[in-house]
CSV table of C-alpha atoms and ligand atoms in Angstrom, one decimal:
chain,number,residue,atom,x,y,z
A,1,SER,CA,-15.2,-6.1,-19.3
A,2,VAL,CA,-12.8,-6.9,-16.3
A,3,ARG,CA,-13.9,-9.9,-13.9
A,4,TRP,CA,-12.8,-9.8,-10.4
A,5,GLY,CA,-12.4,-12.4,-8.2
A,6,LEU,CA,-11.9,-11.4,-4.9
A,7,ILE,CA,-9.6,-13.4,-2.8
A,8,GLY,CA,-10.3,-12.9,0.8
A,9,ALA,CA,-13.2,-11.9,3.0
A,10,SER,CA,-11.5,-8.1,4.1
A,11,THR,CA,-12.0,-5.0,5.7
A,12,ILE,CA,-10.6,-3.2,2.9
A,13,ALA,CA,-12.3,-5.1,0.4
A,14,ARG,CA,-15.5,-4.0,2.0
A,15,GLN,CA,-14.6,-0.8,2.7
A,16,PHE,CA,-13.0,0.2,-0.2
A,17,MET,CA,-12.6,-1.9,-3.3
A,18,ILE,CA,-15.5,-3.2,-4.0
A,19,ASP,CA,-16.8,-0.1,-4.5
A,20,ALA,CA,-13.6,1.0,-6.6
A,21,ILE,CA,-14.3,-2.0,-9.2
A,22,ARG,CA,-17.8,-0.8,-9.2
A,23,ALA,CA,-16.8,2.9,-10.0
A,24,GLN,CA,-14.8,1.3,-13.2
A,25,ALA,CA,-17.1,1.5,-16.4
A,26,ASP,CA,-16.3,-2.1,-17.1
A,27,GLY,CA,-15.9,-3.4,-14.1
A,28,GLU,CA,-17.5,-6.0,-12.3
A,29,VAL,CA,-17.2,-8.3,-8.9
A,30,ILE,CA,-17.8,-12.1,-10.0
A,31,ALA,CA,-16.8,-14.1,-6.9
A,32,LEU,CA,-16.3,-14.0,-3.4
A,33,MET,CA,-13.3,-16.8,-1.9
A,34,SER,CA,-13.5,-16.8,2.4
A,35,SER,CA,-11.5,-19.6,3.6
A,36,ASN,CA,-14.4,-20.2,5.9
A,37,PRO,CA,-17.6,-21.3,4.2
A,38,GLU,CA,-20.0,-19.3,6.2
A,39,ARG,CA,-18.1,-16.5,6.3
A,40,ALA,CA,-18.2,-16.2,2.4
A,41,GLU,CA,-22.1,-16.7,2.1
A,42,ALA,CA,-22.2,-13.9,4.9
A,43,TYR,CA,-19.9,-11.4,3.2
A,44,ALA,CA,-21.3,-12.3,-0.7
A,45,ARG,CA,-24.8,-11.6,0.1
A,46,GLU,CA,-23.8,-8.0,2.2
A,47,ASN,CA,-22.3,-7.4,-0.7
A,48,GLY,CA,-23.8,-8.6,-3.8
A,49,ILE,CA,-22.1,-10.5,-5.2
A,50,ALA,CA,-23.0,-13.7,-6.6
A,51,ARG,CA,-20.4,-16.4,-6.4
A,52,ALA,CA,-18.8,-17.3,-2.6
A,53,VAL,CA,-16.5,-19.8,-3.0
A,54,SER,CA,-14.0,-21.2,-0.2
A,55,SER,CA,-11.2,-22.6,-2.5
A,56,LEU,CA,-8.5,-21.0,-4.2
A,57,ASP,CA,-9.2,-23.8,-6.7
A,58,ALA,CA,-13.2,-22.4,-7.0
A,59,LEU,CA,-12.1,-19.3,-7.2
A,60,LEU,CA,-10.1,-19.3,-9.8
A,61,ASN,CA,-11.8,-21.5,-11.9
A,62,SER,CA,-14.8,-19.3,-11.7
A,63,ASP,CA,-15.4,-17.0,-15.2
A,64,ILE,CA,-12.7,-14.5,-14.2
A,65,ASP,CA,-10.3,-12.5,-15.3
A,66,ALA,CA,-8.4,-10.4,-12.6
A,67,VAL,CA,-8.0,-11.0,-8.6
A,68,TYR,CA,-7.3,-9.2,-6.1
A,69,ILE,CA,-5.9,-10.1,-2.6
A,70,SER,CA,-6.4,-8.7,0.6
A,71,THR,CA,-6.4,-11.6,3.2
A,72,THR,CA,-3.4,-11.4,5.7
A,73,ASN,CA,-0.1,-11.0,4.3
A,74,GLU,CA,1.3,-14.8,4.9
A,75,LEU,CA,-1.1,-15.9,2.3
A,76,HIS,CA,-0.4,-13.3,-0.3
A,77,LEU,CA,2.6,-15.2,-1.8
A,78,GLU,CA,0.7,-18.7,-2.1
A,79,GLN,CA,-2.4,-17.5,-3.6
A,80,GLY,CA,-0.8,-14.9,-6.2
A,81,LEU,CA,1.9,-17.6,-7.1
A,82,ALA,CA,-1.7,-19.7,-8.4
A,83,ALA,CA,-3.8,-17.0,-9.6
A,84,ILE,CA,-0.3,-16.1,-11.7
A,85,LYS,CA,-0.6,-19.5,-12.6
A,86,ALA,CA,-3.8,-19.8,-13.9
A,87,GLY,CA,-3.0,-17.0,-15.9
A,88,LYS,CA,-5.6,-14.1,-14.2
A,89,HIS,CA,-4.1,-10.5,-13.3
A,90,VAL,CA,-3.3,-9.6,-9.7
A,91,LEU,CA,-4.0,-6.8,-8.0
A,92,CYS,CA,-2.4,-7.6,-4.6
A,93,GLU,CA,-2.2,-6.4,-1.3
A,94,LYS,CA,0.7,-4.7,0.3
A,95,PRO,CA,2.8,-6.1,1.9
A,96,LEU,CA,3.1,-8.7,-1.3
A,97,ALA,CA,5.1,-11.3,0.7
A,98,LEU,CA,6.6,-12.1,4.2
A,99,THR,CA,10.1,-11.4,2.5
A,100,SER,CA,11.5,-9.5,-0.7
A,101,ALA,CA,12.4,-12.8,-2.2
A,102,ASP,CA,9.3,-14.4,-1.8
A,103,ALA,CA,7.5,-10.8,-3.4
A,104,ARG,CA,10.5,-11.0,-6.4
A,105,GLU,CA,9.3,-14.3,-6.9
A,106,MET,CA,5.9,-13.4,-7.8
A,107,VAL,CA,6.8,-10.8,-9.6
A,108,VAL,CA,8.5,-13.4,-12.1
A,109,ALA,CA,6.3,-15.6,-12.3
A,110,ALA,CA,3.9,-12.3,-13.1
A,111,LYS,CA,6.3,-11.5,-16.0
A,112,ALA,CA,6.7,-14.7,-17.0
A,113,ALA,CA,3.0,-15.5,-17.3
A,114,GLY,CA,2.5,-12.4,-19.8
A,115,ILE,CA,-0.1,-11.5,-17.0
A,116,VAL,CA,-0.6,-7.6,-15.4
A,117,PHE,CA,0.5,-7.3,-11.9
A,118,GLY,CA,0.0,-4.4,-9.8
A,119,THR,CA,0.9,-3.6,-5.6
A,120,ASN,CA,-2.2,-1.4,-4.1
A,121,HIS,CA,0.0,1.1,-2.3
A,122,HIS,CA,-3.5,3.2,-2.6
A,123,LEU,CA,-1.5,6.9,-1.1
A,124,ARG,CA,0.5,7.5,-4.6
A,125,ASN,CA,-3.0,7.5,-6.6
A,126,ALA,CA,-3.7,10.6,-4.4
A,127,GLY,CA,-3.9,14.0,-5.5
A,128,ALA,CA,-2.2,15.2,-2.6
A,129,HIS,CA,1.7,13.1,-3.5
A,130,ARG,CA,1.1,13.7,-6.9
A,131,ALA,CA,0.4,17.4,-6.5
A,132,MET,CA,3.8,17.0,-4.8
A,133,ARG,CA,5.9,15.2,-7.7
A,134,GLU,CA,4.9,17.0,-10.1
A,135,ALA,CA,5.6,20.7,-8.1
A,136,ILE,CA,9.7,18.8,-7.0
A,137,ALA,CA,10.0,17.5,-10.7
A,138,ALA,CA,9.4,21.5,-11.6
A,139,GLY,CA,11.7,22.8,-9.8
A,140,ARG,CA,9.4,24.4,-7.3
A,141,ILE,CA,11.5,23.2,-4.2
A,142,GLY,CA,15.3,24.0,-6.0
A,143,LYS,CA,17.2,20.9,-5.2
A,144,PRO,CA,15.3,18.8,-2.8
A,145,ILE,CA,16.7,18.4,0.5
A,146,ALA,CA,15.0,16.1,3.5
A,147,ALA,CA,11.7,14.7,4.1
A,148,ARG,CA,9.5,14.0,7.1
A,149,VAL,CA,6.8,11.8,6.8
A,150,PHE,CA,4.4,11.5,10.0
A,151,HIS,CA,1.9,8.1,9.6
A,152,SER,CA,1.4,7.4,13.8
A,153,VAL,CA,-1.9,7.0,13.3
A,154,TYR,CA,-4.4,5.0,16.4
A,155,LEU,CA,-5.3,1.5,14.7
A,156,PRO,CA,-8.9,1.9,15.0
A,157,GLU,CA,-10.5,-1.3,17.4
A,158,ASN,CA,-12.2,-3.7,14.7
A,159,LEU,CA,-8.8,-3.9,13.1
A,160,GLN,CA,-7.2,-4.3,16.5
A,161,GLY,CA,-6.5,-8.2,15.2
A,162,TRP,CA,-3.5,-10.2,13.6
A,163,ARG,CA,-1.8,-6.7,12.6
A,164,ILE,CA,-1.1,-6.6,16.5
A,165,THR,CA,-0.9,-10.3,17.9
A,166,LYS,CA,0.7,-12.6,15.0
A,167,PRO,CA,3.7,-12.0,14.1
A,168,GLU,CA,3.3,-15.2,11.6
A,169,ALA,CA,0.9,-13.3,9.7
A,170,GLY,CA,2.9,-10.6,8.6
A,171,GLY,CA,1.4,-8.1,11.8
A,172,GLY,CA,3.6,-4.8,13.1
A,173,VAL,CA,3.3,-1.6,12.1
A,174,VAL,CA,6.8,-2.0,9.7
A,175,LEU,CA,5.3,-4.3,7.1
A,176,ASP,CA,1.4,-2.3,7.6
A,177,ILE,CA,2.6,1.0,7.5
A,178,THR,CA,6.6,1.5,6.9
A,179,VAL,CA,5.8,-0.5,3.4
A,180,HIS,CA,3.3,2.8,2.0
A,181,ASP,CA,6.4,5.2,3.3
A,182,ALA,CA,8.4,3.7,1.9
A,183,ASP,CA,6.4,3.9,-1.6
A,184,THR,CA,5.5,7.5,-1.7
A,185,LEU,CA,8.9,8.9,-0.6
A,186,ARG,CA,9.8,6.7,-3.6
A,187,PHE,CA,7.3,8.7,-5.7
A,188,VAL,CA,7.3,11.4,-4.5
A,189,LEU,CA,10.8,12.1,-4.5
A,190,GLY,CA,11.8,10.4,-7.8
A,191,ASP,CA,13.8,8.7,-6.0
A,192,ASP,CA,15.0,5.3,-4.5
A,193,PRO,CA,15.9,5.1,-1.0
A,194,VAL,CA,19.7,2.8,-0.5
A,195,GLU,CA,19.5,2.8,3.7
A,196,ILE,CA,17.3,2.6,6.7
A,197,SER,CA,18.1,3.1,10.2
A,198,ALA,CA,15.1,2.3,12.6
A,199,PHE,CA,13.8,2.1,16.5
A,200,THR,CA,10.5,0.4,17.2
A,201,GLN,CA,8.4,0.2,19.9
A,202,SER,CA,6.3,-2.0,21.6
A,203,ALA,CA,3.7,0.8,23.3
A,204,GLY,CA,1.6,-1.3,24.7
A,205,MET,CA,-1.2,-2.5,21.8
A,206,ALA,CA,0.9,-5.4,20.1
A,207,SER,CA,1.5,-8.2,21.5
A,208,GLY,CA,4.0,-11.1,20.6
A,209,GLY,CA,7.3,-9.7,20.3
A,210,LEU,CA,5.7,-7.0,17.3
A,211,GLU,CA,6.2,-3.7,17.1
A,212,ASP,CA,2.7,-0.9,17.0
A,213,GLY,CA,5.6,1.8,16.8
A,214,ALA,CA,8.5,2.7,14.3
A,215,MET,CA,10.8,5.7,13.8
A,216,CYS,CA,13.2,5.0,10.7
A,217,ILE,CA,16.0,7.4,9.0
A,218,TRP,CA,16.3,7.0,5.0
A,219,ARG,CA,19.0,8.2,2.7
A,220,PHE,CA,17.8,8.3,-0.6
A,221,LYS,CA,20.3,8.3,-4.3
A,222,SER,CA,20.7,11.5,-4.5
A,223,GLY,CA,21.6,12.6,-0.7
A,224,VAL,CA,18.4,13.3,0.4
A,225,ILE,CA,17.8,12.3,3.7
A,226,ALA,CA,13.8,11.4,5.3
A,227,GLN,CA,13.1,10.6,9.0
A,228,SER,CA,9.1,8.6,8.9
A,229,HIS,CA,6.8,7.3,11.8
A,230,GLU,CA,4.8,5.1,11.5
A,231,GLY,CA,2.3,3.9,14.7
A,232,PHE,CA,-0.5,2.4,15.4
A,233,THR,CA,-0.9,3.9,19.3
A,234,THR,CA,-1.3,7.4,19.2
A,235,LYS,CA,-4.8,8.9,19.0
A,236,PHE,CA,-4.0,12.7,17.9
A,237,ALA,CA,-0.9,12.8,16.2
A,238,GLY,CA,-2.3,13.9,12.7
A,239,THR,CA,-0.2,13.3,9.7
A,240,GLY,CA,1.6,15.1,7.5
A,241,PHE,CA,4.3,14.5,4.8
A,242,GLU,CA,7.1,17.7,4.4
A,243,VAL,CA,9.6,18.3,1.4
A,244,HIS,CA,12.1,20.6,1.6
A,245,GLY,CA,14.4,22.3,-0.7
A,246,SER,CA,16.7,24.8,-1.4
A,247,GLU,CA,14.2,26.9,-2.6
A,248,GLY,CA,11.2,26.2,-1.0
A,249,SER,CA,9.6,23.6,0.9
A,250,LEU,CA,5.9,21.5,0.7
A,251,ILE,CA,3.8,20.6,3.8
A,252,ALA,CA,1.0,18.8,2.9
A,253,THR,CA,-1.3,17.7,6.3
A,254,ASN,CA,-3.9,15.1,6.7
A,255,VAL,CA,-2.5,12.8,3.7
A,256,MET,CA,-1.3,9.9,5.1
A,257,THR,CA,-4.8,8.5,4.7
A,258,GLN,CA,-7.2,6.5,2.7
A,259,LYS,CA,-9.2,9.6,1.9
A,260,PRO,CA,-8.8,11.8,-0.6
A,261,VAL,CA,-8.1,14.6,2.1
A,262,GLY,CA,-5.9,17.2,3.3
A,263,SER,CA,-3.8,19.9,2.1
A,264,VAL,CA,-0.4,20.7,0.6
A,265,LEU,CA,1.4,24.0,0.7
A,266,LEU,CA,4.6,25.6,-1.2
A,267,ARG,CA,6.5,27.6,0.8
A,268,THR,CA,9.0,29.8,-0.8
A,269,ALA,CA,11.1,33.6,-0.9
A,270,ASN,CA,8.0,34.4,-2.4
A,271,GLY,CA,5.8,33.5,0.2
A,272,GLU,CA,3.0,30.7,0.3
A,273,GLU,CA,1.1,29.0,-2.0
A,274,GLU,CA,-1.8,26.9,-1.6
A,275,LEU,CA,-1.6,23.8,-4.5
A,276,SER,CA,-5.0,22.6,-5.5
A,277,PHE,CA,-5.0,19.1,-6.7
A,278,GLU,CA,-7.8,16.6,-7.7
A,279,ARG,CA,-9.9,14.8,-5.2
A,280,GLU,CA,-10.5,11.6,-7.0
A,281,ASP,CA,-10.8,8.5,-4.6
A,282,LEU,CA,-7.8,6.7,-4.2
A,283,TYR,CA,-9.1,3.3,-5.3
A,284,THR,CA,-11.2,3.8,-8.0
A,285,ARG,CA,-7.6,5.4,-9.6
A,286,SER,CA,-5.6,2.5,-9.4
A,287,LEU,CA,-8.5,0.6,-10.5
A,288,ARG,CA,-8.7,2.8,-13.4
A,289,HIS,CA,-5.1,2.2,-13.8
A,290,PHE,CA,-4.9,-1.4,-13.6
A,291,HIS,CA,-7.9,-1.7,-15.8
A,292,ALA,CA,-6.1,0.3,-18.4
A,293,ALA,CA,-2.8,-2.0,-18.0
A,294,ILE,CA,-5.0,-4.3,-18.6
A,295,ARG,CA,-6.0,-2.9,-22.1
A,296,GLY,CA,-2.6,-2.6,-22.7
A,297,GLU,CA,-2.5,0.9,-21.9
A,298,GLY,CA,0.6,2.1,-19.3
A,299,GLN,CA,1.1,-0.1,-15.7
A,300,PRO,CA,-0.8,-0.3,-13.2
A,301,ALA,CA,-0.2,3.0,-10.8
A,302,ALA,CA,2.2,0.8,-8.6
A,303,THR,CA,3.6,-2.3,-10.5
A,304,GLY,CA,5.2,-5.6,-9.1
A,305,GLU,CA,8.6,-4.1,-8.7
A,306,ASP,CA,7.2,-1.0,-6.5
A,307,GLY,CA,6.1,-3.5,-4.1
A,308,VAL,CA,9.7,-5.3,-3.8
A,309,TRP,CA,10.7,-2.1,-3.0
A,310,SER,CA,8.8,-1.5,-0.3
A,311,LEU,CA,8.9,-5.2,1.3
A,312,ALA,CA,12.9,-4.7,1.3
A,313,SER,CA,12.7,-0.9,2.9
A,314,ALA,CA,10.2,-2.5,5.8
A,315,GLU,CA,12.7,-6.1,5.5
A,316,ALA,CA,15.3,-3.6,6.1
A,317,ALA,CA,14.0,-1.1,9.1
A,318,LEU,CA,13.7,-5.1,11.0
A,319,GLN,CA,16.5,-6.1,10.5
A,320,SER,CA,18.0,-2.5,11.4
A,321,SER,CA,15.9,-2.3,14.5
A,322,ASN,CA,17.0,-5.7,16.1
A,323,THR,CA,20.7,-5.1,15.2
A,324,GLY,CA,21.3,-1.6,15.6
A,325,LYS,CA,22.8,-1.0,13.0
A,326,ALA,CA,21.9,1.1,9.5
A,327,VAL,CA,20.8,-1.2,6.7
A,328,ALA,CA,21.5,-0.6,2.8
A,329,ILE,CA,18.1,-1.4,0.8
A,330,ASP,CA,18.6,-3.7,-2.2
A,331,PRO,CA,15.6,-4.8,-4.2
A,332,GLN,CA,17.7,-6.8,-6.0
A,333,LEU,CA,15.3,-5.9,-8.9
B,1,NDP,P1,-9.0,-8.4,7.8
B,1,NDP,O1,-8.7,-8.5,9.0
B,1,NDP,O2,-10.4,-7.6,7.8
B,1,NDP,O3,-9.3,-9.4,6.7
B,1,NDP,C1,-8.3,-10.4,6.5
B,1,NDP,C2,-8.6,-11.7,6.9
B,1,NDP,O4,-9.0,-11.8,8.1
B,1,NDP,C3,-9.7,-12.6,5.7
B,1,NDP,O5,-9.3,-12.4,4.5
B,1,NDP,C4,-10.8,-12.8,6.4
B,1,NDP,O6,-10.3,-14.7,5.9
B,1,NDP,C5,-10.2,-12.9,7.8
B,1,NDP,N1,-11.3,-12.9,8.3
B,1,NDP,C6,-11.9,-10.9,8.5
B,1,NDP,N2,-12.9,-10.8,9.4
B,1,NDP,C7,-12.8,-11.9,10.5
B,1,NDP,C8,-13.8,-12.6,10.9
B,1,NDP,N3,-14.9,-11.6,11.7
B,1,NDP,N4,-13.4,-13.8,12.0
B,1,NDP,C9,-12.6,-14.6,11.1
B,1,NDP,N5,-11.8,-13.7,10.1
B,1,NDP,C10,-11.8,-12.3,9.5
B,1,NDP,O7,-7.9,-7.3,7.2
B,1,NDP,P2,-7.5,-6.1,6.3
B,1,NDP,O8,-9.0,-5.9,5.0
B,1,NDP,O9,-7.3,-5.2,7.4
B,1,NDP,O10,-6.4,-5.8,5.5
B,1,NDP,C11,-6.4,-7.5,4.3
B,1,NDP,C12,-4.9,-7.0,3.9
B,1,NDP,O11,-5.3,-5.5,3.1
B,1,NDP,C13,-3.9,-7.2,4.4
B,1,NDP,O12,-2.8,-7.4,3.6
B,1,NDP,C14,-3.3,-5.5,4.5
B,1,NDP,O13,-1.6,-5.2,5.2
B,1,NDP,C15,-4.2,-5.1,3.1
B,1,NDP,N6,-4.6,-3.3,3.5
B,1,NDP,C16,-4.2,-2.6,2.4
B,1,NDP,C17,-4.6,-1.4,2.4
B,1,NDP,C18,-4.6,-0.5,1.5
B,1,NDP,O14,-4.9,1.1,2.1
B,1,NDP,N7,-3.6,-0.4,0.9
B,1,NDP,C19,-5.6,-0.8,3.5
B,1,NDP,C20,-6.1,-2.1,4.8
B,1,NDP,C21,-5.4,-3.6,4.8
B,1,NDP,P3,-11.2,-15.0,4.8
B,1,NDP,O15,-10.7,-14.5,3.7
B,1,NDP,O16,-10.3,-17.0,5.1
B,1,NDP,O17,-12.4,-15.1,5.8
């Protein structure tokens, strides 16, 4: 079995990841760490976790094989490096760190230690995005020309905390959502971005100089150009992902989400066709691949390198927004 320790008494673990671990035939949640002893106790009790601890050492000294890190973003680096040093496999939330250099340090350390390291980019686990990737790879839209990502949402009230108030915790919509769009674009297109230009805004929700909206323009190695919109403040926008090619267009609706929902339409000279796809829970699939990787079968759905790519992209977007210039994306891998 794979015995998990959770670092962070977070919303995402409570809503999705504890269930995803328990959905594996061989997955167990052994221990939970929160920086606050009372919160650790309460969270462990509410989620049926036997052991609650309030120090990283105590967690890493528990009888566990792997850790899932879902603390606020500024803590991922130190916690990830400590877990790697303790020989635990690491599934880390995005962004892996506050800078791509720090993320690279984790990935290099993980490789040297011979442990499995993954980034929890859930969207590449969505059947919709996998169906799009397969359709493009099979040539069904001809040569891909352009992509459009609609990923501006309304940040739920219960999450209106560090994301919109704490730059030092890695808040802001770019580190929160643009990283996902970077990863999903790379996955669906099977291509890497080389350059980005971004405008960001503070539309009334975020404070402390943080952005709560962003529009990015991307150029990919193949020459494909893309646009993406990330936001916390639009209640009624809906989400979507489109790829337009020389022979057809893929138009996916309601797919930039945590749930296995939405639809994918293929439009060509032959008319319109609704693509069918698997509706497995995204996080359960992520965990399934992570467990397989521990057994030596394949890799996590999103690797550490994928996490470096997404963070390098977000970093370049922020730099572009600050300088008013297009910025090269270079993960230095
Ligand atoms: P939360 O704000 O729910 O939790 C983050 C940390 O905040 C916790 O580790 C906890 O610290 C502290 N905290 C939580 N609740 C309270 C409280 N009531 N009072 C005081 N402190 C509290 O974060 P999210 O779950 O939204 O995000 C966590 C990480 O996961 C981030 O890195 C985020 O980017 C990522 N994420 C990824 C998603 C994905 O789909 N891949 C989706 C959502 C988030 P402590 O542990 O010390 O108690």
